[in-house]
XYZ file of C-alpha atoms in Angstrom:
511
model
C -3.817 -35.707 27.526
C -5.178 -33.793 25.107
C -5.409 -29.890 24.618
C -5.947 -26.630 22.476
C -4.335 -23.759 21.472
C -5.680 -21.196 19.101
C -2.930 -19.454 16.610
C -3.473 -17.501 13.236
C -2.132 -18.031 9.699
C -2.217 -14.960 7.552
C -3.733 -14.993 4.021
C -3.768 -12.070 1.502
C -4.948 -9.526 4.288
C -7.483 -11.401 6.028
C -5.903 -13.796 8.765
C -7.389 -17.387 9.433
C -7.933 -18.967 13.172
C -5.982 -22.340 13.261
C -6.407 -24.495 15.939
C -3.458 -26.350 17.204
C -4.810 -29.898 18.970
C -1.750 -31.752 21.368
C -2.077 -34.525 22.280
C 1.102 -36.470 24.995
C 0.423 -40.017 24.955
C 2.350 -42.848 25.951
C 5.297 -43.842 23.695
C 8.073 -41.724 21.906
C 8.312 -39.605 19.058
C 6.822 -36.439 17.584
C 4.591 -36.117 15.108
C 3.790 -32.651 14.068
C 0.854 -32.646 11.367
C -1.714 -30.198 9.364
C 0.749 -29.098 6.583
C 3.167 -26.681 8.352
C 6.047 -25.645 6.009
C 9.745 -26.246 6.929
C 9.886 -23.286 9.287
C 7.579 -25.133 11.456
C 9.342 -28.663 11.362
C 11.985 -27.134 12.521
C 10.499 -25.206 15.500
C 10.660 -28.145 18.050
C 14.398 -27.414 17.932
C 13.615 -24.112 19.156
C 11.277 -25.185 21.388
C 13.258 -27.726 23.349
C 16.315 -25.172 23.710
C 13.770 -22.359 25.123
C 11.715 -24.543 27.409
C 15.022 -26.377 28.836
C 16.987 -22.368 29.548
C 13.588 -21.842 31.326
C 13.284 -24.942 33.807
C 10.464 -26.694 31.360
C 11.298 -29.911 28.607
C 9.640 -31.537 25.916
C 8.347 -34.840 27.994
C 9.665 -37.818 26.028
C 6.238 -39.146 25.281
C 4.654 -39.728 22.270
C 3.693 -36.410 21.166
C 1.028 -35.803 18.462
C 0.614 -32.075 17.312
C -2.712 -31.304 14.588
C -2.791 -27.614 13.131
C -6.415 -27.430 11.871
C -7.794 -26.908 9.363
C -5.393 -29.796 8.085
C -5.890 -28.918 4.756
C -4.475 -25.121 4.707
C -0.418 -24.812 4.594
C 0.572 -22.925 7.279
C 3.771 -21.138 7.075
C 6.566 -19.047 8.876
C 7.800 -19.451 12.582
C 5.233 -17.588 14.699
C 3.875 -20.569 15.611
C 6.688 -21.464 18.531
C 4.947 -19.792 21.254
C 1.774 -21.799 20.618
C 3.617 -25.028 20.312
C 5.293 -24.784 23.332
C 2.509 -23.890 25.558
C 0.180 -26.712 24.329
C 3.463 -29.470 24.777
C 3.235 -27.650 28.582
C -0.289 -28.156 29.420
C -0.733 -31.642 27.344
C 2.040 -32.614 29.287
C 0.691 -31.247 32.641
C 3.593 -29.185 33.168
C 1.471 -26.083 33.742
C -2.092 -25.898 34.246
C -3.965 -24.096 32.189
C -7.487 -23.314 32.549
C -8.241 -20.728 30.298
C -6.281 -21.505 27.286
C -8.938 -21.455 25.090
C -9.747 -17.663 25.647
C -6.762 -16.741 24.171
C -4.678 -16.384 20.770
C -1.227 -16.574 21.056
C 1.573 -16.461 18.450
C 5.476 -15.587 18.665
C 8.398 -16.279 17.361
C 11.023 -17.821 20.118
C 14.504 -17.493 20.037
C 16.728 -20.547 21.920
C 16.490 -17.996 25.699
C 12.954 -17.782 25.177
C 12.725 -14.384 24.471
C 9.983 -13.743 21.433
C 11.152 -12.309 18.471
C 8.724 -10.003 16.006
C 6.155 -11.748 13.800
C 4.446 -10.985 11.039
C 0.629 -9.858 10.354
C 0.108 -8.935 13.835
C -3.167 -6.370 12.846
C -4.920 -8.903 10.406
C -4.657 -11.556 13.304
C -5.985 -8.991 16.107
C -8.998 -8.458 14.135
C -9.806 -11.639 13.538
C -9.196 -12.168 17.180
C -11.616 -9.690 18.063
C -14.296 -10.869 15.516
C -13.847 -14.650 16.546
C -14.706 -13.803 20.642
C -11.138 -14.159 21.906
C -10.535 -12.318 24.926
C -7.073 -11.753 24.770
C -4.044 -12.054 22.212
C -0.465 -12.848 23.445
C 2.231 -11.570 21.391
C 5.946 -10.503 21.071
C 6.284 -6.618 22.409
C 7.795 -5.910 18.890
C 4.103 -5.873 17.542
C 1.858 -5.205 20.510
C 1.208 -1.495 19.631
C -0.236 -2.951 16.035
C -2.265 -5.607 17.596
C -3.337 -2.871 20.056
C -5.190 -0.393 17.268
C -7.658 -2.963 17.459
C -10.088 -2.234 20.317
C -12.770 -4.529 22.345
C -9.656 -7.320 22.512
C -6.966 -7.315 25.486
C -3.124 -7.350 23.810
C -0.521 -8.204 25.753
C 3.319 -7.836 24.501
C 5.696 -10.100 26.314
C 9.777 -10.627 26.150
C 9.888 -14.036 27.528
C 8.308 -17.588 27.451
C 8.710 -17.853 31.184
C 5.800 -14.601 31.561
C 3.370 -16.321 29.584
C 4.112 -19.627 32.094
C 3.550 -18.019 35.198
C 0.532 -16.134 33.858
C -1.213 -19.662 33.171
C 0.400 -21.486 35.879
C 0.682 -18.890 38.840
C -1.924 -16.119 37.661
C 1.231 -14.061 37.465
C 0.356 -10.168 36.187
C 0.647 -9.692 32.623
C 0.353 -6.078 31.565
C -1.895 -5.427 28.952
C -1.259 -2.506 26.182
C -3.846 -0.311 25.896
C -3.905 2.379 22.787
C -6.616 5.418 21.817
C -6.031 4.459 17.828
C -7.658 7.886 17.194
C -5.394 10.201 19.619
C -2.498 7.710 18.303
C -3.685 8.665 14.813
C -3.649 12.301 15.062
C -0.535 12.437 16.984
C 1.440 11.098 14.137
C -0.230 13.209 11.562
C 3.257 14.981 11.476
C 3.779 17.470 8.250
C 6.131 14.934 5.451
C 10.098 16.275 5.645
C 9.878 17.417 1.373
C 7.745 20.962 0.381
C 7.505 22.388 -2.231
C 8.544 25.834 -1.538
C 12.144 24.119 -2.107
C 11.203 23.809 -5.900
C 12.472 27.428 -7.854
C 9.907 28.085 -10.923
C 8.203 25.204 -12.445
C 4.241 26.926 -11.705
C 2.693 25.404 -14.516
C 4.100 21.659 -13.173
C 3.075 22.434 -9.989
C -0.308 23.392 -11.089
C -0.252 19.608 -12.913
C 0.804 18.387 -9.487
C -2.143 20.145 -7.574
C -4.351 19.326 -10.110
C -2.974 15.321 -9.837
C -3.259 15.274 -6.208
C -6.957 16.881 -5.776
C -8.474 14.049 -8.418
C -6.176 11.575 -7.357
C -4.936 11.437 -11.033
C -2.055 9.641 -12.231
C 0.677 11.851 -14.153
C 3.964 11.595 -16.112
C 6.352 13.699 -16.190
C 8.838 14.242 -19.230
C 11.859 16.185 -19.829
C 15.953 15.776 -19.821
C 18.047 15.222 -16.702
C 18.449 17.638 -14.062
C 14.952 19.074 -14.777
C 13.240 18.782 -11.695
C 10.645 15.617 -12.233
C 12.403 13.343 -9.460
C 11.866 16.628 -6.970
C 8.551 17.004 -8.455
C 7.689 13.617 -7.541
C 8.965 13.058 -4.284
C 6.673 16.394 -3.194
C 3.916 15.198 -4.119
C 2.513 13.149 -0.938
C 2.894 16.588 1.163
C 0.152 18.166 -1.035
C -2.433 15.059 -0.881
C -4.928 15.421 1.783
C -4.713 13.370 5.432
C -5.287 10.022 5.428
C -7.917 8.821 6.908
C -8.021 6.840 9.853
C -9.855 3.993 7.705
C -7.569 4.750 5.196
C -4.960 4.195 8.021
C -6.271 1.091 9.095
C -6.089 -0.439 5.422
C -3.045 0.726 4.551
C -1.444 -0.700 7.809
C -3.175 -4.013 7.193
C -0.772 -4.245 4.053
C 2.034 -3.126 5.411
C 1.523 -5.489 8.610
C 0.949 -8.565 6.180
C 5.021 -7.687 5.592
C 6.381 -7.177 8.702
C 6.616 -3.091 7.840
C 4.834 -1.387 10.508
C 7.196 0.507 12.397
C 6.675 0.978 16.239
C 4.137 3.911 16.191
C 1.447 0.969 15.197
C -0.743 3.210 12.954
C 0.659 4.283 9.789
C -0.672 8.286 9.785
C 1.313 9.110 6.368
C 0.517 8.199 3.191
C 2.823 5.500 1.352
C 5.661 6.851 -1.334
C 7.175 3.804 -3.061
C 9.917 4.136 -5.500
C 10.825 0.288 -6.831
C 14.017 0.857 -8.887
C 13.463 -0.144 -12.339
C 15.308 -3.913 -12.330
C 12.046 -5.092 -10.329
C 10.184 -8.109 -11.749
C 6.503 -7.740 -11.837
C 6.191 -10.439 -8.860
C 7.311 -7.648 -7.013
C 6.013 -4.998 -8.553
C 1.802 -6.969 -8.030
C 2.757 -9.438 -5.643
C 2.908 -13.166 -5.572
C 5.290 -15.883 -5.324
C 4.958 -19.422 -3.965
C 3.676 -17.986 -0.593
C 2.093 -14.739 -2.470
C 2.997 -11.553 -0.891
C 1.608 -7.660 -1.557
C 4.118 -6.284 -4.335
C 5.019 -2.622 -4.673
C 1.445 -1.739 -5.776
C -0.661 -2.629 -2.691
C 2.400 -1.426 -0.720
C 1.870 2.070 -2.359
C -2.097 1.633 -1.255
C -3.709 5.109 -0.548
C -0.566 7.185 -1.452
C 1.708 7.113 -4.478
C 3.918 4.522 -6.613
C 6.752 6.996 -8.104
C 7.877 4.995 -11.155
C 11.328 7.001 -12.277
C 12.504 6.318 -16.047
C 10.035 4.683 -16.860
C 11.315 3.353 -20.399
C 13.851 1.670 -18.445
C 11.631 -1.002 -16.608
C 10.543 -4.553 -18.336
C 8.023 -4.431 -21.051
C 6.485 -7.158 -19.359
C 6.803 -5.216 -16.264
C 4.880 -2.207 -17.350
C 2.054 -3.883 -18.780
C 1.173 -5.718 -15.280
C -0.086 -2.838 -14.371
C -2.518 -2.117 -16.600
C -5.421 -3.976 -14.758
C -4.516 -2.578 -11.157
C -4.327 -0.004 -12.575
C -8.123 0.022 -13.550
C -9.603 -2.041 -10.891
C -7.631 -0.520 -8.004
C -7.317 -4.311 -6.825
C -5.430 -6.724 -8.145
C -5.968 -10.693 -7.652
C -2.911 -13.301 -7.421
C -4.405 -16.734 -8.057
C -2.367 -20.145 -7.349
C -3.753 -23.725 -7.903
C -5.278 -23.839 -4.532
C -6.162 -20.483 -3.629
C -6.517 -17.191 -4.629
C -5.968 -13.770 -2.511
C -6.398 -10.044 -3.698
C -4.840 -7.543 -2.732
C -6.439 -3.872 -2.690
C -3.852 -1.245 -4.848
C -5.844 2.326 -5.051
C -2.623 4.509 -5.150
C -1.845 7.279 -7.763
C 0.743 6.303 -10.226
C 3.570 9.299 -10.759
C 6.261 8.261 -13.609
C 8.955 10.257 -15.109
C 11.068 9.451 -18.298
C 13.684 10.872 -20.372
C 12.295 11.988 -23.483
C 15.047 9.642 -25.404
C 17.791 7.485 -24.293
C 20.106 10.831 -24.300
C 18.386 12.346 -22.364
C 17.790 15.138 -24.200
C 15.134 15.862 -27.207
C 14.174 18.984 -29.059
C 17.130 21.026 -27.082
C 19.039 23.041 -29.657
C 21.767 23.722 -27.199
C 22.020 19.969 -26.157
C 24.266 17.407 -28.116
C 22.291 15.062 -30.222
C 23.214 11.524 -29.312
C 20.176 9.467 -30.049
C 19.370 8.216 -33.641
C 15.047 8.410 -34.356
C 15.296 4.591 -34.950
C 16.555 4.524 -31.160
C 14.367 7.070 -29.729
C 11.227 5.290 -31.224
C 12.590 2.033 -29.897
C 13.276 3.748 -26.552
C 9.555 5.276 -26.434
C 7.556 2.097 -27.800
C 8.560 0.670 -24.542
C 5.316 2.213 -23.481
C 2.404 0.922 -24.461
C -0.598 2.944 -25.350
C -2.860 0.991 -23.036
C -1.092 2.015 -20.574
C -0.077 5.835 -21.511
C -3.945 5.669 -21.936
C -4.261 4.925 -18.276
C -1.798 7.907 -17.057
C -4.919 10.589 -17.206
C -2.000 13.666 -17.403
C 1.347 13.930 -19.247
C 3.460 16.964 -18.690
C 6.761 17.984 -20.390
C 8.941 19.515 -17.731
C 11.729 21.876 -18.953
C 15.300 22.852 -17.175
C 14.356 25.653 -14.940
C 17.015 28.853 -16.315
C 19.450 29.890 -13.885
C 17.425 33.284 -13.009
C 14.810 31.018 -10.972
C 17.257 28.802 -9.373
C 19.309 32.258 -8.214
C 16.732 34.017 -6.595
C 16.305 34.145 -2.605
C 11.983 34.070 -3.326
C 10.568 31.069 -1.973
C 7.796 29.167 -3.760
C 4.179 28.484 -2.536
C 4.470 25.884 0.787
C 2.594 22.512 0.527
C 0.535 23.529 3.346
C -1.161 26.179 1.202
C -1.759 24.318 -1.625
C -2.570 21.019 0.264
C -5.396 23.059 1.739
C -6.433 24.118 -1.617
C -6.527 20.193 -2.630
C -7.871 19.101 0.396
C -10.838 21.518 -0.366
C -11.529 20.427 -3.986
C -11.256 16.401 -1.768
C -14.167 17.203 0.420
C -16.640 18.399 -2.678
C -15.906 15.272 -4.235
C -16.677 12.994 -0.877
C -19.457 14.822 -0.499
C -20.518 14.044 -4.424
C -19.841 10.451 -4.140
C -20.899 9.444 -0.645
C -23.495 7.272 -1.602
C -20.886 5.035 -3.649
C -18.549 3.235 -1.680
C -16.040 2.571 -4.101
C -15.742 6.162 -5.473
C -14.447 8.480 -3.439
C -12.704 10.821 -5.651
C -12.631 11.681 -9.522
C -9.939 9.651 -10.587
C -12.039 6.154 -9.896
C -15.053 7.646 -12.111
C -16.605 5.178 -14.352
C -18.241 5.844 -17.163
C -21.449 6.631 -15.832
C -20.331 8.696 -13.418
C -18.462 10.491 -15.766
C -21.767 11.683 -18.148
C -23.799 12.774 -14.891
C -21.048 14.966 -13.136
C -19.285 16.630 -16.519
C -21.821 17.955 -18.553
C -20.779 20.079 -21.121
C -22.436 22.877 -23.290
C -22.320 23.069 -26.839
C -18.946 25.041 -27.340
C -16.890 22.602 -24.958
C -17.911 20.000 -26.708
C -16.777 20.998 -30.193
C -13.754 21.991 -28.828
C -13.364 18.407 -27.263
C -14.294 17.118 -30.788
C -11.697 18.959 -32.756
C -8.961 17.907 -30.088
C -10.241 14.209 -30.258
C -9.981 14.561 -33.990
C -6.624 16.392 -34.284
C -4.839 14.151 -31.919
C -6.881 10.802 -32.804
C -7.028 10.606 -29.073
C -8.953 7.289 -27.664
C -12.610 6.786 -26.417
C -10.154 6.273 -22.687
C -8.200 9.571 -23.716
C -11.808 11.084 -23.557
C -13.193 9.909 -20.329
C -9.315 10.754 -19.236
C -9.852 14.442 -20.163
C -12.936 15.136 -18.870
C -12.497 13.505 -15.342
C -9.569 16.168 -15.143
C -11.594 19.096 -16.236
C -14.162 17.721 -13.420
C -10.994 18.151 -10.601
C -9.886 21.725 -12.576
C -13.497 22.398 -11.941
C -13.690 21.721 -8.720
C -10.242 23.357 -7.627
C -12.034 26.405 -8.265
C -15.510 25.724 -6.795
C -17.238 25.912 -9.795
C -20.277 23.690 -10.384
C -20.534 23.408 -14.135
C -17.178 22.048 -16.237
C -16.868 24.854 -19.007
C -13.991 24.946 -22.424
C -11.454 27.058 -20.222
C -11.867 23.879 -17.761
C -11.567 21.540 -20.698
C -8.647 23.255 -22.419
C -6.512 22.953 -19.874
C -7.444 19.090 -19.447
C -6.518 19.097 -23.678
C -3.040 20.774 -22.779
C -2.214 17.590 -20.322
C -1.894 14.967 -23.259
C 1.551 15.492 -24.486
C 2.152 12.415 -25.458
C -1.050 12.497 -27.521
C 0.010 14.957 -29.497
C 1.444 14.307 -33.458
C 4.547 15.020 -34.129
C 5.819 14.565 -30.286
C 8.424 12.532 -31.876
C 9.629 14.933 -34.552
């Protein structure tokens, strides 16, 4: 006898329906077909051991199992729980009438209890698209599947449920979740503020202004300074997410096997990779590709700390997400892309030392080693970092005094202010949505300058031989200086203090 069951394979972040055919026929042996990778050859050990601790077998017939489309490699070991029904009902061991409503995927351990799989959101949208009416899945993921509305979810522990609700019309209790109240419940305040950070205005300034343009920034300066503090700050200043920014960034994360029991993620990535990463990691990829560190930092912020210190090779991988906000990982037989719109924060040491231009601190760095150290950064790339900041040790007269800085929430508010003005400016576009993702065009119908800015943006473009990027880089941040205040028109005081963000641009940085 022949019958289907529907599962899902997972590729990039869209999921595919695969339809697994069974077919019990007289003879013996099992044939399981439709290239499924070694973790589902070996399922129908699992199988057997779950189906015989649960009263069931695997009938020794001949059994024939297709996974179609026959020409897309399926992969992992969610697969089980489809498997095992279809043997059932080929095998007339249950009946099953309405099989074919119905997605089902799980992992199952040897007691038939399901264990946690893997793109559980992707798959429950496609569901939904695709007319199921229901998806069956582990309990692990059922409040991810269960953002998506219009499709019953149900989470089970056990094998022996999803029997009896085929066989017996046993109850099944379906999970039921308001994504929006879900969404606003977790909207919880992040645990860092900065109203722990003593002194340091003018880098939290570069920080505001970072966060309302959605700018990327490095920060420079010897040990102890501050920038790792700094950093990890930032993501309580950048406005809520929102909740389809909260959808996409949990489709990632789900893809991964990330998403942590709440289902929705409400607050915005903060990815720190430690600098031995390779760039597989770092973009994604791999034999099965995977998101890296850049689409895992989607819609919130990829802290890269001492920066000099990762791969050359590393560093210059992400020069094209870095434009595009996507980046693409192709293999011989297919290609995925993976979306990466997250604001890149770095910090370095201004030499291997540690310490540069401090007449107090002890020189240990030779020039010929402090250029080597700093050419690890390419211009391209420093190009693509629209503000660099040096950050100085704050004196011990700040870090002794009771006063307590300016909270998050205040200045978050601030950002989140300057945010709206720039939705509201780009809301015809739907891939600009804030200053940062500009283009060119954009860039000569929002900043318009008078005559005086512009000289003064000539004699800094001559002076520091800055780049036709460097330019576009300093006027998108007078645009968000602009619009922190409210003002309509970008004028020199706006474009000044854009000028002051180049450190690295300057001559005679080194020496």
């Amino acid at each position: 006898m022949l019958k289907k069951v529907f599962g899902s394979a997972v590729f990039g972040v869209e999921a595919t329906t695969i339809t697994v055919e069974v077919n019990v026929d007289s003879g013996i042996g099992y044939h399981l077909v439709g290239l499924p990778d070694n973790a589902i050859k070996e399922s129908n050990y699992r199988i057997a051991a779950a189906l015989q601790n649960n009263g069931y077998k695997i009938p020794g017939k001949k059994i024939t199992i297709n996974m179609a489309p026959a020409d897309l490699r399926k992969e992992g070991s969610a697969y089980d729980l489809t498997l095992a029904i279809g043997i059932l009902a080929a095998s007339k061991q249950i009946q099953a009438e309405n099989l074919e409503k119905y997605l089902i995927m799980g992992e199952l351990s040897l007691d038939g209890s399901l264990q946690p799989i893997k793109g559980a959101l992707p798959i429950a949208v496609k569901a939904r698209e695709e007319g199921f009416k229901g998806f069956i899945l582990s309990k692990h993921n059922v409040k991810e599947a269960a953002i998506v509305d219009g499709l019953e979810v149900y989470g089970i522990d056990n094998i022996k449920q999803v029997i009896n609700y085929f066989d017996k019309g046993g109850p099944l209790e379906q999970t039921i979740i308001n994504t929006r109240d879900e969404f606003y419940k977790n909207l919880e305040f992040p645990e860092f503020d900065f109203s722990d950070v003593k002194g340091q205005e003018g880098i939290k300034r570069c920080m505001e202004i970072a966060a309302a343009g959605g700018h990327n920034i490095i920060l420079i300066g010897p040990p102890g300074a501050g920038k790792t503090m700094l950093a990890k700050r930032l993501p309580s200043i950048l406005p809520p997410m929102t909740l389809y920014e909260a959808l996409e960034t949990t489709k990632i994360h789900s893809v991964v096997g990330r998403v942590k029991d709440s289902g929705l993620m409400a607050q915005r990535p903060f990815r720190s990779p430690h600098h031995t990463i390779s760039d597989v990691a770092l973009v994604g990829g791999g034999a099965f590709p995977q998101p890296g560190e850049i689409s895992l930092s989607h819609n919130g912020v990829l802290f890269l700390d001492e920066l000099p210190e990762f791969k050359r090779g590393v560093l210059e991988v992400l020069r094209q997400p870095l434009e595009d906000r996507e980046v693409t990982i192709s293999r011989a037989k297919f290609t995925v892309t993976y979306p990466s719109s997250f604001m890149l924060v770095a910090s370095m040491n201004p030499s291997p030392g540690g310490y540069f231009n401090d007449p107090n601190a002890p020189v240990t760095s030779s020039p010929a080693e402090m250029q080597r150290y700093l050419s690890k950064i390419s211009g391209p790339l420093l190009d693509r970092i629209d503000i660099h900041i040096e950050v100085t040790p704050v004196p011990f007269e700040k870090l002794s005094e009771d006063r307590k800085g300016e909270t998050s929430v205040d200045i978050r508010k601030r950002v989140t202010k300057a945010r709206e003005i720039q939705t509201n400016r780009f809301k015809e576009s739907d891939v600009v949505h804030y200053n940062a993702q500009m283009n060119t065009k954009q860039i000569r119908k929002y900043c318009l300058l008078d005559e005086a800015s512009k000289q003064l943006l000539k004699t800094a473009m001559e002076r520091l031989n800055l780049s036709a990027r460097a330019y576009d880089r300093i006027l998108k941040v007078s645009r968000t200086i602009a619009d922190l205040e409210g003002v309509e028109e970008v004028n020199g005081s706006h474009i000044s203090e854009a000028i002051q963000y180049r450190s690295l641009d300057r001559e005679g940085w080194l020496g």
